[in-house]
Short mmCIF file of C-alpha atoms in Angstrom, two decimals:
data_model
loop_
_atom_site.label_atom_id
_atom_site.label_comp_id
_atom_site.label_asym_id
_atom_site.label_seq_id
_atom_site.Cartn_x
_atom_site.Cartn_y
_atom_site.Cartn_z
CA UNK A 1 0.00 0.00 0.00
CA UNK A 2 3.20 2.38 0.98
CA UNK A 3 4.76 1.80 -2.75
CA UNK A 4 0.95 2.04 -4.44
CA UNK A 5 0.54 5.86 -2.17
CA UNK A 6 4.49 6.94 -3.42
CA UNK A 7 3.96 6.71 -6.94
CA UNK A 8 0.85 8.19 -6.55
CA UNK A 9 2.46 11.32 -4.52
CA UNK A 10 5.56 10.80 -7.50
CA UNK A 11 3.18 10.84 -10.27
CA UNK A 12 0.88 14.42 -8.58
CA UNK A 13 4.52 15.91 -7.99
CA UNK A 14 5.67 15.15 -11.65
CA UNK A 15 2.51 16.25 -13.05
CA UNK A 16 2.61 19.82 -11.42
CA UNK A 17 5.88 20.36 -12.06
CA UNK A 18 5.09 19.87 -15.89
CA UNK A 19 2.59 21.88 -15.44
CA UNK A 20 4.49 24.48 -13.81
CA UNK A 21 6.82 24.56 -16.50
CA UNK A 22 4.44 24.83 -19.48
CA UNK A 23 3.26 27.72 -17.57
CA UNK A 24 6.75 29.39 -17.00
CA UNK A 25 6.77 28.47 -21.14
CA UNK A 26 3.69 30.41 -21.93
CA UNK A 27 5.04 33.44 -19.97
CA UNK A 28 8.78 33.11 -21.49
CA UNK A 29 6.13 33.27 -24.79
CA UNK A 30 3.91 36.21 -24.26
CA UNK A 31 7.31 38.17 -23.22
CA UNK A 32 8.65 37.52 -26.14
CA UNK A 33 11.65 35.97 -24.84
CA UNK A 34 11.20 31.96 -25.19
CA UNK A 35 13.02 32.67 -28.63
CA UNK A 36 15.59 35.62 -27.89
CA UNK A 37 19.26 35.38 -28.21
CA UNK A 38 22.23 37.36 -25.81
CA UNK A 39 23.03 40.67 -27.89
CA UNK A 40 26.66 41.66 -28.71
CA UNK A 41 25.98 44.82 -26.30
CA UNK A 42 24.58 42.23 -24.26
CA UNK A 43 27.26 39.94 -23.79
CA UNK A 44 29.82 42.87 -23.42
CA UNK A 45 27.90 44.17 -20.34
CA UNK A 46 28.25 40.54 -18.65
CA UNK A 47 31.90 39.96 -19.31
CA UNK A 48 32.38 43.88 -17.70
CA UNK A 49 30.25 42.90 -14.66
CA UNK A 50 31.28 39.27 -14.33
CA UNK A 51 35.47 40.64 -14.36
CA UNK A 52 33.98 43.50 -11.72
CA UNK A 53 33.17 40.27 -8.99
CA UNK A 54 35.63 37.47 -10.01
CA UNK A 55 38.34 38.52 -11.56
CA UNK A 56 40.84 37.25 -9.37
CA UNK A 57 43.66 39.58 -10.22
CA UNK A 58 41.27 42.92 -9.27
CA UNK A 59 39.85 43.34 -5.38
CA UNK A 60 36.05 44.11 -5.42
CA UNK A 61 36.09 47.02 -4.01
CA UNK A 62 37.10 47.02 -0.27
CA UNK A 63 37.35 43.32 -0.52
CA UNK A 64 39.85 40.82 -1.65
CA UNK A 65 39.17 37.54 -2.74
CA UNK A 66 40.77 33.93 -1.00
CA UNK A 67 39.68 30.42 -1.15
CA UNK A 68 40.02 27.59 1.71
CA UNK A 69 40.48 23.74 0.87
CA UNK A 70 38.31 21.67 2.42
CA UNK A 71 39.81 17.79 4.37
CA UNK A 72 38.07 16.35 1.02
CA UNK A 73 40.25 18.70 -1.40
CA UNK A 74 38.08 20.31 -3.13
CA UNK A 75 38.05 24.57 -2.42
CA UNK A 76 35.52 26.83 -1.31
CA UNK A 77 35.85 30.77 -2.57
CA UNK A 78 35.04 33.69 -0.60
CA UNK A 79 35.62 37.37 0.01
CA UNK A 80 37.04 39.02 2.43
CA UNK A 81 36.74 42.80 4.17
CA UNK A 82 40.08 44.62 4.57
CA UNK A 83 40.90 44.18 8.35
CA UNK A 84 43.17 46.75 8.14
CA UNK A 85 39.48 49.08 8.79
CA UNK A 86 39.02 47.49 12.68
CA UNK A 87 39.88 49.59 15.47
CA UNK A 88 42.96 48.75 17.69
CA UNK A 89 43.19 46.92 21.17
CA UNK A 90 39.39 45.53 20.86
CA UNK A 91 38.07 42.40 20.54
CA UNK A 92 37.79 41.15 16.65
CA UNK A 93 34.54 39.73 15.77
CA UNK A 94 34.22 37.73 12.72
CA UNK A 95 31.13 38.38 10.59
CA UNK A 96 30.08 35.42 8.11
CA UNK A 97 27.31 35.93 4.94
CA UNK A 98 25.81 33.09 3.23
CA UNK A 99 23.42 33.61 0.48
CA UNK A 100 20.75 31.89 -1.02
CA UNK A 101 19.66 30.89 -4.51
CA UNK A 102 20.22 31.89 -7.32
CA UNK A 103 22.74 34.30 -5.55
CA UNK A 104 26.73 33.89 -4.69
CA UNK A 105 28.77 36.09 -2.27
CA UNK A 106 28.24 39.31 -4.49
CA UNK A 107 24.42 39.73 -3.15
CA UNK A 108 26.60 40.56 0.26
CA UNK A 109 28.48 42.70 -1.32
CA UNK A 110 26.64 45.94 -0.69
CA UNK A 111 25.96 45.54 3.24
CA UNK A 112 29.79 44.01 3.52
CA UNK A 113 30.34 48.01 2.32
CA UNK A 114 27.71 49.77 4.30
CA UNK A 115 29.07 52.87 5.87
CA UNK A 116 30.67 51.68 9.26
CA UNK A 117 29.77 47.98 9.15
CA UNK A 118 33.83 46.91 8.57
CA UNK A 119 34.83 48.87 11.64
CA UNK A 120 32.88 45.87 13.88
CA UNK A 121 34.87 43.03 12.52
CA UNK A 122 36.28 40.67 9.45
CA UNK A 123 33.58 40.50 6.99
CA UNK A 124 33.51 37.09 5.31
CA UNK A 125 31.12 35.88 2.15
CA UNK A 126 31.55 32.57 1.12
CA UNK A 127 30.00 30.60 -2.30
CA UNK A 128 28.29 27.67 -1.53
CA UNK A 129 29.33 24.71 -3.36
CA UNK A 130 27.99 24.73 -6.63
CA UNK A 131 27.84 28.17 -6.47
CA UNK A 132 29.64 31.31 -7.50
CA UNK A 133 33.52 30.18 -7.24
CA UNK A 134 33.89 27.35 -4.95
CA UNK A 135 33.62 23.77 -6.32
CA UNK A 136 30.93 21.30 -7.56
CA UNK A 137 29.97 18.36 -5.21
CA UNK A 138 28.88 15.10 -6.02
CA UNK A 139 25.98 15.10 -4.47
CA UNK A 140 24.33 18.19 -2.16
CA UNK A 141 22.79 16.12 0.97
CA UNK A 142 23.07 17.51 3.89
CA UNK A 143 25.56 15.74 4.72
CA UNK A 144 28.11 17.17 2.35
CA UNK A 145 26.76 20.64 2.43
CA UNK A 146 26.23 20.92 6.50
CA UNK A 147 29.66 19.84 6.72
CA UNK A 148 31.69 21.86 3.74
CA UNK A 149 29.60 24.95 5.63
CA UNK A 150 30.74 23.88 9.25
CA UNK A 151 34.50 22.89 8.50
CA UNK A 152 34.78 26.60 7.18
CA UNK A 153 33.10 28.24 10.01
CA UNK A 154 35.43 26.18 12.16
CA UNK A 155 38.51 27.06 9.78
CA UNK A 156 38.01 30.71 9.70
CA UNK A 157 37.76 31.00 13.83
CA UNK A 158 40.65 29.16 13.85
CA UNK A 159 42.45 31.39 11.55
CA UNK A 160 41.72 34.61 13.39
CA UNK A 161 40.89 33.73 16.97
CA UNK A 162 43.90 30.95 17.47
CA UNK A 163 43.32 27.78 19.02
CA UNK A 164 42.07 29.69 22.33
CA UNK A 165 39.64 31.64 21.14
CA UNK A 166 39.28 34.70 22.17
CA UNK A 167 36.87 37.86 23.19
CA UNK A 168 35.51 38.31 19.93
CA UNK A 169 32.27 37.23 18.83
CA UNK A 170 31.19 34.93 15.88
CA UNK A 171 27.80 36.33 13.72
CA UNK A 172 26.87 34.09 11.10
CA UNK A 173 24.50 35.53 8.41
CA UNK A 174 22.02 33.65 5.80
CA UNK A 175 19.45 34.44 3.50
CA UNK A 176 17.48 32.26 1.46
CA UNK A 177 19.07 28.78 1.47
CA UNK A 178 21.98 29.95 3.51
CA UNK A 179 19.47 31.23 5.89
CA UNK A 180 17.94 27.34 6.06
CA UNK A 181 21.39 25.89 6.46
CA UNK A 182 22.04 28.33 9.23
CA UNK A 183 18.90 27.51 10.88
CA UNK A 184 19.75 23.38 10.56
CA UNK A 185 23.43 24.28 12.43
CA UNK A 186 21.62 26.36 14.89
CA UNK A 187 19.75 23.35 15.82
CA UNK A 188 22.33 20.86 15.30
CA UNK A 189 25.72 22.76 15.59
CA UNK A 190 24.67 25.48 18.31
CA UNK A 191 28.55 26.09 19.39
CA UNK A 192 29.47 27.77 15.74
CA UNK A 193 28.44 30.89 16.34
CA UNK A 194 27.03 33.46 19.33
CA UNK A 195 24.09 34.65 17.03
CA UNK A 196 22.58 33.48 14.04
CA UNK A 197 20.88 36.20 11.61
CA UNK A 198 18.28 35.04 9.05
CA UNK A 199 16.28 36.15 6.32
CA UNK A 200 13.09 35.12 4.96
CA UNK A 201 13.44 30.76 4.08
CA UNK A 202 11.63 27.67 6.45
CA UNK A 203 13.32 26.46 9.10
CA UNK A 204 12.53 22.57 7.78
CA UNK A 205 11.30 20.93 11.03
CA UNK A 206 8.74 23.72 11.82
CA UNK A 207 7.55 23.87 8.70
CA UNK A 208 7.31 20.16 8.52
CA UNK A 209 5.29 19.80 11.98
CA UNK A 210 3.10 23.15 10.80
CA UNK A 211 2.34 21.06 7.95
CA UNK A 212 1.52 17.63 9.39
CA UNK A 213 -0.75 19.70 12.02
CA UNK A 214 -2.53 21.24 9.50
CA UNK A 215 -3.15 18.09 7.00
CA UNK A 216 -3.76 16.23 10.51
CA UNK A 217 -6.94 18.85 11.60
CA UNK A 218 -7.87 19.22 8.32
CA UNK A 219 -8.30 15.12 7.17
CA UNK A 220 -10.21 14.86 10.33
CA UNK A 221 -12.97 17.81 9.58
CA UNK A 222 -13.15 15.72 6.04
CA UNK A 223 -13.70 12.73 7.78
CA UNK A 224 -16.51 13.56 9.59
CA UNK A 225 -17.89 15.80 7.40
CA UNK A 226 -17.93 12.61 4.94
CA UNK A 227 -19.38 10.43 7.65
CA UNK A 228 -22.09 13.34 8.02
CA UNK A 229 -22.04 15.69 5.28
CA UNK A 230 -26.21 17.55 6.79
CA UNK A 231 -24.98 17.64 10.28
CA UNK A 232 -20.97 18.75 9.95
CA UNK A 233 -21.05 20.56 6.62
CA UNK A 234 -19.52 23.63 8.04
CA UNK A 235 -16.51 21.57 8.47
CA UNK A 236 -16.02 21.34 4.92
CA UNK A 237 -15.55 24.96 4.95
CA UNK A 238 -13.15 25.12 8.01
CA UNK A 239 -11.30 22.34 6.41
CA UNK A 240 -10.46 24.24 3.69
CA UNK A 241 -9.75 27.53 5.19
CA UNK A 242 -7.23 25.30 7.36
CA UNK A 243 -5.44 24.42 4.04
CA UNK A 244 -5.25 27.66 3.26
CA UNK A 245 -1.94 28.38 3.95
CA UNK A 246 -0.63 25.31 2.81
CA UNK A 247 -2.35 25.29 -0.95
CA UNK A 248 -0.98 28.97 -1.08
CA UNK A 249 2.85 27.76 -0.43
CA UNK A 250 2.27 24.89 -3.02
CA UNK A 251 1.55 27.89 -5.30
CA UNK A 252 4.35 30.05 -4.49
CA UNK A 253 6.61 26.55 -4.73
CA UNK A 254 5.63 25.09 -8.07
CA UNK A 255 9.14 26.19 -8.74
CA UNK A 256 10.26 24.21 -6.86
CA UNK A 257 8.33 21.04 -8.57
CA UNK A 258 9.72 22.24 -11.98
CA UNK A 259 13.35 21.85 -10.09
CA UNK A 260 12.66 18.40 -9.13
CA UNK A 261 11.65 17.10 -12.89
CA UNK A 262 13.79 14.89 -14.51
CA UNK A 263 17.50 16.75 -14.98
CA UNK A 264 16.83 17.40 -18.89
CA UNK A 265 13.45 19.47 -18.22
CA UNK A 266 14.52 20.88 -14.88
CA UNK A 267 17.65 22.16 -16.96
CA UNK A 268 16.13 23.36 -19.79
CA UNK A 269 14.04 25.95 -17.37
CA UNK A 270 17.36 27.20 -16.30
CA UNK A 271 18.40 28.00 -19.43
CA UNK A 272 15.44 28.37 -22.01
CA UNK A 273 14.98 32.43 -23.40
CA UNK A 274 18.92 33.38 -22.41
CA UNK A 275 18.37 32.47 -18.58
CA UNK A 276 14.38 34.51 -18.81
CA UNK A 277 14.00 32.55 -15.66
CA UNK A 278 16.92 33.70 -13.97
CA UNK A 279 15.94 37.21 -15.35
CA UNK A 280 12.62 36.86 -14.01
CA UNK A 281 14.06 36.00 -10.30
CA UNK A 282 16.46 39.37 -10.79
CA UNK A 283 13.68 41.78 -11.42
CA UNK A 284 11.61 39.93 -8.34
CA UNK A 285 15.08 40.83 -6.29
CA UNK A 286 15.27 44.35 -7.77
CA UNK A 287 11.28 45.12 -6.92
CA UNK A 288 10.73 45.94 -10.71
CA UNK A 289 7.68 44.88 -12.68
CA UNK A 290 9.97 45.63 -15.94
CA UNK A 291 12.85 43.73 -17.29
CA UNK A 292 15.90 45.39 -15.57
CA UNK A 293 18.12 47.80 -17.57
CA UNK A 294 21.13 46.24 -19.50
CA UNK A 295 23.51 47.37 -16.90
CA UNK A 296 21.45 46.18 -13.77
CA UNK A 297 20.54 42.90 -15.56
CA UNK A 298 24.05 41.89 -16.22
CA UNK A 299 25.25 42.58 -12.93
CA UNK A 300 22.63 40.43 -11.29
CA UNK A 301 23.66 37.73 -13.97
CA UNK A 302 26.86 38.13 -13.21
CA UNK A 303 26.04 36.92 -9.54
CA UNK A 304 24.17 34.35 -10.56
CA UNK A 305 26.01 33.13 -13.22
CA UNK A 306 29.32 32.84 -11.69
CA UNK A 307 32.96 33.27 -13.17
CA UNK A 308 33.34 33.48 -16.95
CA UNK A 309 36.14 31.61 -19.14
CA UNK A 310 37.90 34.38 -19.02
CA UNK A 311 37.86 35.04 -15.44
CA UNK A 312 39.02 31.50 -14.70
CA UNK A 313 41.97 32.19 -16.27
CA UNK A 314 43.05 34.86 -13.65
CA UNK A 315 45.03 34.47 -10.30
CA UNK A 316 45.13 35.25 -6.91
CA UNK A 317 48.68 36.42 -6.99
CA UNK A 318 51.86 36.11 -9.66
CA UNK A 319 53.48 33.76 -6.77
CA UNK A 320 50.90 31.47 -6.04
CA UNK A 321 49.30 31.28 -9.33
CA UNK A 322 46.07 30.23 -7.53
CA UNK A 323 42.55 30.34 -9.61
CA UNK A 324 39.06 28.66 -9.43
CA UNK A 325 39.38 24.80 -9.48
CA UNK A 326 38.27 22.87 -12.59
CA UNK A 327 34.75 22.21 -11.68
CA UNK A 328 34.14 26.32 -11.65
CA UNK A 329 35.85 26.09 -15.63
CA UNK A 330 33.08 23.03 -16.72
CA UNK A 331 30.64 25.24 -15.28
CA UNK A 332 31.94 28.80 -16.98
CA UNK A 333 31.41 26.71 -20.53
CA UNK A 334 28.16 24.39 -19.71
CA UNK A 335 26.43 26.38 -17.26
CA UNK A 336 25.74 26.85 -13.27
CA UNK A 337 22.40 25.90 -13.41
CA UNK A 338 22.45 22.10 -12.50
CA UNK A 339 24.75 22.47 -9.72
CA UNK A 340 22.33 25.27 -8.12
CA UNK A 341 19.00 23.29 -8.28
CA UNK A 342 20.37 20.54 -6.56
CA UNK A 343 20.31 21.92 -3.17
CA UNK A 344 16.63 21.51 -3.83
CA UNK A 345 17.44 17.30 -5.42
CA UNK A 346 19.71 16.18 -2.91
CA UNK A 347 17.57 16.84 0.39
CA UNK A 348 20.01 19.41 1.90
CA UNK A 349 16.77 20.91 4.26
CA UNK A 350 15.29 17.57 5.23
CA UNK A 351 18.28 14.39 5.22
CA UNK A 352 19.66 13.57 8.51
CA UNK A 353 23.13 14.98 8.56
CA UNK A 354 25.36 12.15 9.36
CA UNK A 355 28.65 14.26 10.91
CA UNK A 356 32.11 12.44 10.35
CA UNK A 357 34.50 12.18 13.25
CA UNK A 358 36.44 15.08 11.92
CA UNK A 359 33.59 16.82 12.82
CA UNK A 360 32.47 15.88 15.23
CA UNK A 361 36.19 16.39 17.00
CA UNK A 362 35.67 20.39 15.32
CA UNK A 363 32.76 20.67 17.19
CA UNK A 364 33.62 19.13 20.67
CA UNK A 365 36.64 21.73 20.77
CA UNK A 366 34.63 24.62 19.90
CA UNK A 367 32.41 23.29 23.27
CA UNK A 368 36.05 23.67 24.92
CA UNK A 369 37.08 26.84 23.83
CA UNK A 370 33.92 28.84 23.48
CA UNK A 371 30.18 28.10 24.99
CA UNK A 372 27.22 27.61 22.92
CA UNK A 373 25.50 31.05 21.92
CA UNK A 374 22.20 29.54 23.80
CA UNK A 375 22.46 29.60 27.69
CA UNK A 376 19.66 26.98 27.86
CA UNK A 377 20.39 23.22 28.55
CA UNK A 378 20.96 20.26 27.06
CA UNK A 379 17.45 18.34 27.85
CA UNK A 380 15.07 21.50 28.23
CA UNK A 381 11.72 20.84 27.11
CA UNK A 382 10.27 22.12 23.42
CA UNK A 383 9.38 20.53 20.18
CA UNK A 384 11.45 18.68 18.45
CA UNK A 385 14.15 20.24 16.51
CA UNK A 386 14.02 23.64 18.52
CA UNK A 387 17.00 25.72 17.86
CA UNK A 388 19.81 25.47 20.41
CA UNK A 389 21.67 29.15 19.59
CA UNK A 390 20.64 32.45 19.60
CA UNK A 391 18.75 33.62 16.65
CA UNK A 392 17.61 37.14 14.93
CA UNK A 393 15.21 36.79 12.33
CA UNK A 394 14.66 39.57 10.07
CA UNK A 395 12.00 38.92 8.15
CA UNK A 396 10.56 40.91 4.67
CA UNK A 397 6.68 40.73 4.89
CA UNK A 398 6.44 41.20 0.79
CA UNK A 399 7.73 38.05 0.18
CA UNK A 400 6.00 36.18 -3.14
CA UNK A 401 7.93 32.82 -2.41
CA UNK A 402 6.95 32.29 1.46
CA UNK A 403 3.87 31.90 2.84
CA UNK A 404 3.93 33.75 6.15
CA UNK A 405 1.72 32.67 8.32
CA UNK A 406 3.02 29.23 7.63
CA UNK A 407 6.59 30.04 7.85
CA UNK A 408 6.22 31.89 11.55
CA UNK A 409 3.23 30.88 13.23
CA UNK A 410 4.38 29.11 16.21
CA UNK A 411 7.96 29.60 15.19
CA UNK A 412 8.77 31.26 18.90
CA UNK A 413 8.28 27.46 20.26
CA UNK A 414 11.72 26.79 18.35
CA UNK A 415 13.08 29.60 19.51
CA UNK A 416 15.78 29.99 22.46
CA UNK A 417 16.02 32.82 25.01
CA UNK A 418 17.50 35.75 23.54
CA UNK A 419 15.63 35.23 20.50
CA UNK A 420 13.61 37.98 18.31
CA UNK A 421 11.66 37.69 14.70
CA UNK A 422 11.79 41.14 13.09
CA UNK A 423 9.24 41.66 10.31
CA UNK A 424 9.86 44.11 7.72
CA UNK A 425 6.38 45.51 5.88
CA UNK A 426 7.22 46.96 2.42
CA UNK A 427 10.13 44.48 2.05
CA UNK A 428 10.31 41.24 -0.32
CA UNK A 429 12.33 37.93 -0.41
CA UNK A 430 15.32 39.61 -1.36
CA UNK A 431 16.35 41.52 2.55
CA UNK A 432 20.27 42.17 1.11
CA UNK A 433 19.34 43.64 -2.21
CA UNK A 434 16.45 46.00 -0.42
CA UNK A 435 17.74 49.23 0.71
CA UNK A 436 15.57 49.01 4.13
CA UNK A 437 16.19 45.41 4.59
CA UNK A 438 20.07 46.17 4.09
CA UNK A 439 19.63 48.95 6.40
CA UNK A 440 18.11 47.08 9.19
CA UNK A 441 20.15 44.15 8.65
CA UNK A 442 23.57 46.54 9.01
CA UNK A 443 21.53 47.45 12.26
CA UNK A 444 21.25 44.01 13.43
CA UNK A 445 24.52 43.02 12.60
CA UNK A 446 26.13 46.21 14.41
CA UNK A 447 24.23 45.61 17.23
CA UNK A 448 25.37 42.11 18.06
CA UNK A 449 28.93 42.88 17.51
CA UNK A 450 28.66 45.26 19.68
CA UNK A 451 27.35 43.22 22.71
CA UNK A 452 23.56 43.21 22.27
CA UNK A 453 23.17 46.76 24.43
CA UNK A 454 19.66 48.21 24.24
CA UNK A 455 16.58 46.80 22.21
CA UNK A 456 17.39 45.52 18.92
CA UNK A 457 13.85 46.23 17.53
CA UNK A 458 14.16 50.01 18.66
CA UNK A 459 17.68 49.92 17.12
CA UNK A 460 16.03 48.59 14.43
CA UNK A 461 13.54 51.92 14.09
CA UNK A 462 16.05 53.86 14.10
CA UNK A 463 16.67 53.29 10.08
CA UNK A 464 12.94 51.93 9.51
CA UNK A 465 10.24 53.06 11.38
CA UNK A 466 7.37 50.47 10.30
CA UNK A 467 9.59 47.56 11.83
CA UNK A 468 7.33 45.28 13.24
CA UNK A 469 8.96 43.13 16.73
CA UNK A 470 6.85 39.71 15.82
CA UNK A 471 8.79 37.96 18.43
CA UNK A 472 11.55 38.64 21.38
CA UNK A 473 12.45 36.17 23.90
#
């Protein structure tokens, strides 16, 4: 009966992710893009704003770039803030950004600049594998990505705190499916970090019990209204408005079904009307109804797209003669695109991360050096799952890919003391790229480096008066 109810569940979820993807078609169509080919200008543009983030040779601005090797060998690239900027005879803190999809380290890129936020530590913005400039995986479980993310954490507090530790403070920063990650080491990997900030993605194991709780109450109004459709037919009705939010996020996720097709078709959306879909995602980021000047639109590329041939053929330094690994080449000449989707393939969010003794022995002397960033105990009561560190969630109401009620109702029960959920009205998905939600996140971030004096939601105010304080704990 178990096989006979998957294929069943295989067969609905292939079916709307077809469907999905005709539909994504028929807009590509009626935009008159299904058919259009990259312009000379066009192409120009991207090589200018693709050697602007990853040509190795030239510093992005106040940054520089640097790459770490993971145990396995393969290389992770990231940015770095000049820490010649942080004051003298203080503590350092050290300030890590991971971004989401379709992004790289370059959405970072204007809040790792924001007037002031260098002075509070070392600003670090890594790729995630498959992403950007670091190297392709295998295979993106949880397993592989939990621990590439944690063996860097641990590496970089090595690197600038010593073996000791020391004052300093460790902020860790995600958005999208870095901000998921984050919140699966908050639960699972607590001592990595003193605070964890995140923007606008499911934490998997609330939104997994919000869901079962809702399918639960709802199946059982359709059971008796079934049973006694004169008597309970008002059930019907509450059944559905219980389903509510969960029929909305299958909406807002048919994306997310396309992803999951068969590689061929869930490659081909990538790719189909010069990367429309990818365009479509930019404008969405950019809070524009209208395809995003030529400038704009290869600069967001550019971040999504990774290093160019060109750019792979560029180094670090004339001594070292370090560039991107090979993987980053193959993907400069076939594409990104199948690497990126497979954080949604490979059951990053939901597989149980099975931790190595490597790290396992990183983690047991981060719980000698430094203490967890949640003061609560071991065996305290709370649902399964609940976070373990201290976490700031800043949160952009406007948000077309999250449902929110589902996404934060009841989220405070995961929640450790310390805690807060910040919601942000007139702000989408996109919190970095958002000149209030980059404000208020510079806020946030300033604010914990700086020992977590005063009220982080009136600090908050202070740059963007309709914050909303959801939750603080």
């Amino acid at each position: 009966m178990q096989s006979v109810v998957s294929l069943l569940l295989q067969a609905v979820n292939f079916a709307y992710g077809l469907l999905t993807l005709a539909y994504f078609i028929s807009l590509a169509l009626r935009d008159g893009a299904f058919f259009s080919r990259s312009s000379e200008r066009a192409q120009n543009e991207l090589t200018i704003a693709r050697d602007k983030l990853w040509n190795l040779s030239k510093p992005p601005g106040r940054l520089r770039h640097a790459f770490f090797r993971l145990r396995n060998g393969l290389r992770l690239h990231y940015v770095i803030s000049d820490s010649q900027k942080l004051p003298l005879n203080k503590p350092v803190n050290l300030i890590i950004f991971l971004h989401g999809f379709p992004d790289s380290w370059a959405i970072w890129r204007p809040l790792m600049q924001a007037e002031g936020l260098e002075e509070h530590g070392i600003l670090i913005a890594v790729d995630l594998p498959g992403f950007g400039g670091s190297d392709s995986l295998s295979k993106y479980g949880s397993t592989e990505v939990l621990g590439a993310v944690t063996e860097f954490i641990v590496a970089m507090r090595s690197y600038y705190f010593g073996e000791q530790g020391c004052e300093g403070k460790v902020l860790v920063v995600g958005h999208d499916w870095g901000c998921t990650i984050l919140y699966r080491l908050a639960a699972e990997a607590p001592q990595l970090a003193d605070r964890f900030i995140l923007s606008n993605s499911f934490y998997p194991q609330h939104l997994h019990d919000t869901g079962a709780r809702i399918v639960h109450s709802s199946s059982k109004m359709l059971t008796m209204f079934v049973h006694h459709p004169i008597s309970s037919r008002s059930l019907l009705r509450k059944a559905i408005i219980s389903m509510k939010p969960l029929l909305s996020q299958l909406y807002k996720s048919g994306y997310v079904f396309v992803f999951n097709l068969p590689l061929p078709l869930a490659t081909f959306c990538g790719s189909m009307g010069n990367f429309w879909f990818l365009r479509l995602l930019h404008r969405f980021a950019a809070g524009s109804k209208r395809p995003l000047e030529s400038s704009a639109a290869a600069e967001a590329l550019a971040n999504s797209l990774g290093p160019g041939v060109d750019d792979c053929n560029t180094y670090l330094d004339d001594k070292s003669l370090e560039s991107y690994p090979d993987s980053v080449r193959r993907r400069a000449q076939s594409g990104a695109w199948s690497h990126m989707i497979r954080l949604y393939r490979d059951g990053v969010a939901s597989e149980p991360w099975e931790k190595p003794l490597e790290t396992l022995r990183d983690l047991n002397s981060l719980d000698g050096g430094r203490r967890s960033s949640s003061g609560e105990g071991l065996f305290e009561g709370g649902p399964k799952g609940k976070l373990k560190a201290k976490v700031t969630m800043v949160w952009g109401k406007q948000d077309p890919a999250v449902d929110l009620g589902l996404a934060l109702e009841g989220i405070g029960d995961y929640l450790v003391k310390g805690s807060q959920v910040i919601l942000l009205p007139r702000v989408g998905h996109w919190v970095p790229n958002e000149k209030e939600g980059r404000a208020v996140l510079a806020q946030v971030i300033s604010w914990a480096a700086q020992g977590e004096a005063g009220d982080v939601g009136s600090i908050a105010r202070s740059v963007y008066e309709e914050v909303e304080v959801m939750i603080q704990r």
